[in-house]
Amino acid sequence: METENLRGLFQLLTRRFGLLNKNCCSAGGMDVTLVQSHILYEVQRQHQPSIQQIADTLGTDITTFSRQIQSLIKMELVQKTPDLTDRRISILSLTEKGMEINETIEQQMNDYLNEIFSTMNEFEKETVIRSLTLLNDRMKNSSVCCTAPF
């Protein structure tokens, strides 16, 4: 496949996944941006991580990331507390409202993916998942672009 066609395929995939939308989802009457959605997901997944851990995972500089955290605190989705062993470190956790919003987004994404996969047979599903896993592994090991620790 030619590089230009491959790029076009990824451009289309990005648009169809809604990754260019200002808000990726609405949940609980709130609009949540793609970045905010990723933060909520990682805070839940990592269970009480530090601000720096999440910024590193998302490959975001700490200044930009701090603004995102402040907006999530104002939305009452995330809370920030000092680490008990080192007060210079702030620990993040989801509020009750944040957990509900995260679960709603999770359900919306699962519904969307299930709808897509429902049109495929078992072999096609396994092929797509195996291919995405392989692509993700190779991207993670690439020295060229967009590397973030996972």
mmCIF file of C-alpha atoms in Angstrom:
data_model
loop_
_atom_site.group_PDB
_atom_site.id
_atom_site.type_symbol
_atom_site.label_atom_id
_atom_site.label_comp_id
_atom_site.label_asym_id
_atom_site.label_seq_id
_atom_site.Cartn_x
_atom_site.Cartn_y
_atom_site.Cartn_z
ATOM 1 C CA MET A 1 0.000 0.000 0.000
ATOM 2 C CA GLU A 2 1.334 3.410 -0.916
ATOM 3 C CA THR A 3 2.261 5.751 1.929
ATOM 4 C CA GLU A 4 -0.224 8.421 0.825
ATOM 5 C CA ASN A 5 -3.089 5.904 0.848
ATOM 6 C CA LEU A 6 -1.974 4.606 4.231
ATOM 7 C CA ARG A 7 -1.929 8.122 5.646
ATOM 8 C CA GLY A 8 -5.407 8.699 4.219
ATOM 9 C CA LEU A 9 -6.619 5.526 5.906
ATOM 10 C CA PHE A 10 -5.350 6.762 9.282
ATOM 11 C CA GLN A 11 -6.814 10.227 8.667
ATOM 12 C CA LEU A 12 -10.204 8.681 7.975
ATOM 13 C CA LEU A 13 -9.963 6.367 10.975
ATOM 14 C CA THR A 14 -9.130 9.361 13.188
ATOM 15 C CA ARG A 15 -12.178 11.273 11.966
ATOM 16 C CA ARG A 16 -14.509 8.285 12.284
ATOM 17 C CA PHE A 17 -13.372 7.725 15.845
ATOM 18 C CA GLY A 18 -14.216 11.366 16.540
ATOM 19 C CA LEU A 19 -10.665 12.210 17.575
ATOM 20 C CA LEU A 20 -10.867 15.625 15.914
ATOM 21 C CA ASN A 21 -14.094 16.616 17.667
ATOM 22 C CA LYS A 22 -13.839 19.341 20.298
ATOM 23 C CA ASN A 23 -15.789 17.166 22.711
ATOM 24 C CA CYS A 24 -15.459 13.438 22.451
ATOM 25 C CA CYS A 25 -18.502 12.605 24.500
ATOM 26 C CA SER A 26 -21.348 13.842 26.599
ATOM 27 C CA ALA A 27 -22.051 12.125 29.875
ATOM 28 C CA GLY A 28 -24.183 13.154 32.811
ATOM 29 C CA GLY A 29 -25.106 16.390 31.038
ATOM 30 C CA MET A 30 -21.425 17.345 30.696
ATOM 31 C CA ASP A 31 -19.300 17.690 27.593
ATOM 32 C CA VAL A 32 -15.932 15.996 28.008
ATOM 33 C CA THR A 33 -12.973 16.640 25.719
ATOM 34 C CA LEU A 34 -10.836 13.842 24.345
ATOM 35 C CA VAL A 35 -7.935 14.822 26.624
ATOM 36 C CA GLN A 36 -10.218 14.900 29.679
ATOM 37 C CA SER A 37 -11.582 11.492 28.730
ATOM 38 C CA HIS A 38 -8.040 10.090 28.561
ATOM 39 C CA ILE A 39 -7.193 11.598 31.946
ATOM 40 C CA LEU A 40 -10.298 10.117 33.590
ATOM 41 C CA TYR A 41 -9.520 6.721 32.071
ATOM 42 C CA GLU A 42 -5.887 6.741 33.255
ATOM 43 C CA VAL A 43 -6.662 8.018 36.761
ATOM 44 C CA GLN A 44 -9.157 5.164 37.144
ATOM 45 C CA ARG A 45 -6.854 2.576 35.559
ATOM 46 C CA GLN A 46 -3.759 3.517 37.557
ATOM 47 C CA HIS A 47 -5.644 3.917 40.874
ATOM 48 C CA GLN A 48 -4.452 7.034 42.727
ATOM 49 C CA PRO A 49 -1.522 8.009 40.513
ATOM 50 C CA SER A 50 0.487 11.182 40.875
ATOM 51 C CA ILE A 51 -0.053 14.107 38.518
ATOM 52 C CA GLN A 52 3.378 13.424 36.997
ATOM 53 C CA GLN A 53 2.562 9.741 36.356
ATOM 54 C CA ILE A 54 -0.542 10.605 34.337
ATOM 55 C CA ALA A 55 1.216 13.415 32.455
ATOM 56 C CA ASP A 56 4.015 10.984 31.558
ATOM 57 C CA THR A 57 1.561 8.270 30.480
ATOM 58 C CA LEU A 58 -0.257 10.694 28.196
ATOM 59 C CA GLY A 59 2.973 12.243 26.916
ATOM 60 C CA THR A 60 1.860 15.726 27.995
ATOM 61 C CA ASP A 61 4.040 18.445 29.470
ATOM 62 C CA ILE A 62 3.194 19.140 33.106
ATOM 63 C CA THR A 63 2.136 22.773 32.546
ATOM 64 C CA THR A 64 -0.492 21.889 29.942
ATOM 65 C CA PHE A 65 -1.530 18.890 31.993
ATOM 66 C CA SER A 66 -1.980 20.962 35.166
ATOM 67 C CA ARG A 67 -4.504 23.176 33.357
ATOM 68 C CA GLN A 68 -6.452 20.091 32.316
ATOM 69 C CA ILE A 69 -6.468 18.808 35.897
ATOM 70 C CA GLN A 70 -7.697 22.173 37.175
ATOM 71 C CA SER A 71 -10.606 22.072 34.730
ATOM 72 C CA LEU A 72 -11.503 18.529 35.851
ATOM 73 C CA ILE A 73 -11.358 19.652 39.495
ATOM 74 C CA LYS A 74 -13.708 22.557 38.695
ATOM 75 C CA MET A 75 -16.046 20.094 36.970
ATOM 76 C CA GLU A 76 -15.909 18.037 40.211
ATOM 77 C CA LEU A 77 -14.675 14.948 38.359
ATOM 78 C CA VAL A 78 -11.177 14.686 39.849
ATOM 79 C CA GLN A 79 -9.727 15.461 43.233
ATOM 80 C CA LYS A 80 -6.118 16.216 44.044
ATOM 81 C CA THR A 81 -4.643 15.391 47.446
ATOM 82 C CA PRO A 82 -1.090 15.627 48.788
ATOM 83 C CA ASP A 83 0.812 12.350 49.033
ATOM 84 C CA LEU A 84 1.082 11.229 52.664
ATOM 85 C CA THR A 85 4.783 10.388 52.367
ATOM 86 C CA ASP A 86 5.863 13.337 50.205
ATOM 87 C CA ARG A 87 3.713 16.469 50.371
ATOM 88 C CA ARG A 88 5.303 17.838 47.169
ATOM 89 C CA ILE A 89 3.533 15.121 45.184
ATOM 90 C CA SER A 90 -0.177 15.400 44.379
ATOM 91 C CA ILE A 91 -2.256 12.246 44.055
ATOM 92 C CA LEU A 92 -5.238 12.131 41.707
ATOM 93 C CA SER A 93 -8.461 10.231 42.172
ATOM 94 C CA LEU A 94 -11.891 10.320 40.609
ATOM 95 C CA THR A 95 -14.771 11.754 42.562
ATOM 96 C CA GLU A 96 -18.068 9.865 42.663
ATOM 97 C CA LYS A 97 -19.247 12.055 39.793
ATOM 98 C CA GLY A 98 -15.975 11.397 37.942
ATOM 99 C CA MET A 99 -16.437 7.645 38.304
ATOM 100 C CA GLU A 100 -19.968 7.895 36.922
ATOM 101 C CA ILE A 101 -18.833 10.002 33.950
ATOM 102 C CA ASN A 102 -15.926 7.630 33.259
ATOM 103 C CA GLU A 103 -18.246 4.599 33.391
ATOM 104 C CA THR A 104 -20.692 6.313 31.012
ATOM 105 C CA ILE A 105 -17.897 7.090 28.534
ATOM 106 C CA GLU A 106 -16.632 3.511 28.872
ATOM 107 C CA GLN A 107 -20.115 2.183 28.092
ATOM 108 C CA GLN A 108 -20.512 4.536 25.112
ATOM 109 C CA MET A 109 -17.184 3.391 23.660
ATOM 110 C CA ASN A 110 -17.980 -0.283 24.276
ATOM 111 C CA ASP A 111 -21.381 0.127 22.605
ATOM 112 C CA TYR A 112 -19.749 1.822 19.606
ATOM 113 C CA LEU A 113 -17.066 -0.856 19.255
ATOM 114 C CA ASN A 114 -19.571 -3.675 19.774
ATOM 115 C CA GLU A 115 -21.737 -2.228 17.003
ATOM 116 C CA ILE A 116 -18.738 -2.131 14.664
ATOM 117 C CA PHE A 117 -17.577 -5.645 15.589
ATOM 118 C CA SER A 118 -21.111 -7.042 15.292
ATOM 119 C CA THR A 119 -20.844 -6.652 11.522
ATOM 120 C CA MET A 120 -17.742 -8.884 11.425
ATOM 121 C CA ASN A 121 -17.348 -12.615 11.686
ATOM 122 C CA GLU A 122 -15.092 -14.107 14.364
ATOM 123 C CA PHE A 123 -12.072 -14.367 12.058
ATOM 124 C CA GLU A 124 -12.363 -10.705 11.022
ATOM 125 C CA LYS A 125 -12.679 -9.565 14.663
ATOM 126 C CA GLU A 126 -9.628 -11.565 15.703
ATOM 127 C CA THR A 127 -7.676 -10.261 12.702
ATOM 128 C CA VAL A 128 -8.496 -6.623 13.507
ATOM 129 C CA ILE A 129 -7.645 -7.023 17.201
ATOM 130 C CA ARG A 130 -4.420 -8.899 16.450
ATOM 131 C CA SER A 131 -3.443 -6.275 13.849
ATOM 132 C CA LEU A 132 -4.190 -3.354 16.187
ATOM 133 C CA THR A 133 -2.167 -5.015 18.947
ATOM 134 C CA LEU A 134 0.759 -5.545 16.577
ATOM 135 C CA LEU A 135 0.546 -1.954 15.289
ATOM 136 C CA ASN A 136 0.390 -0.560 18.836
ATOM 137 C CA ASP A 137 3.443 -2.608 19.871
ATOM 138 C CA ARG A 138 5.430 -1.375 16.878
ATOM 139 C CA MET A 139 4.367 2.237 17.461
ATOM 140 C CA LYS A 140 5.427 1.973 21.100
ATOM 141 C CA ASN A 141 8.901 0.884 19.996
ATOM 142 C CA SER A 142 9.243 3.514 17.252
ATOM 143 C CA SER A 143 11.890 6.182 17.691
ATOM 144 C CA VAL A 144 10.192 8.465 15.159
ATOM 145 C CA CYS A 145 6.910 9.687 16.534
ATOM 146 C CA CYS A 146 4.654 10.182 19.461
ATOM 147 C CA THR A 147 6.235 7.829 21.942
ATOM 148 C CA ALA A 148 4.807 7.789 25.433
ATOM 149 C CA PRO A 149 5.549 5.273 28.175
ATOM 150 C CA PHE A 150 2.835 2.658 28.685
#
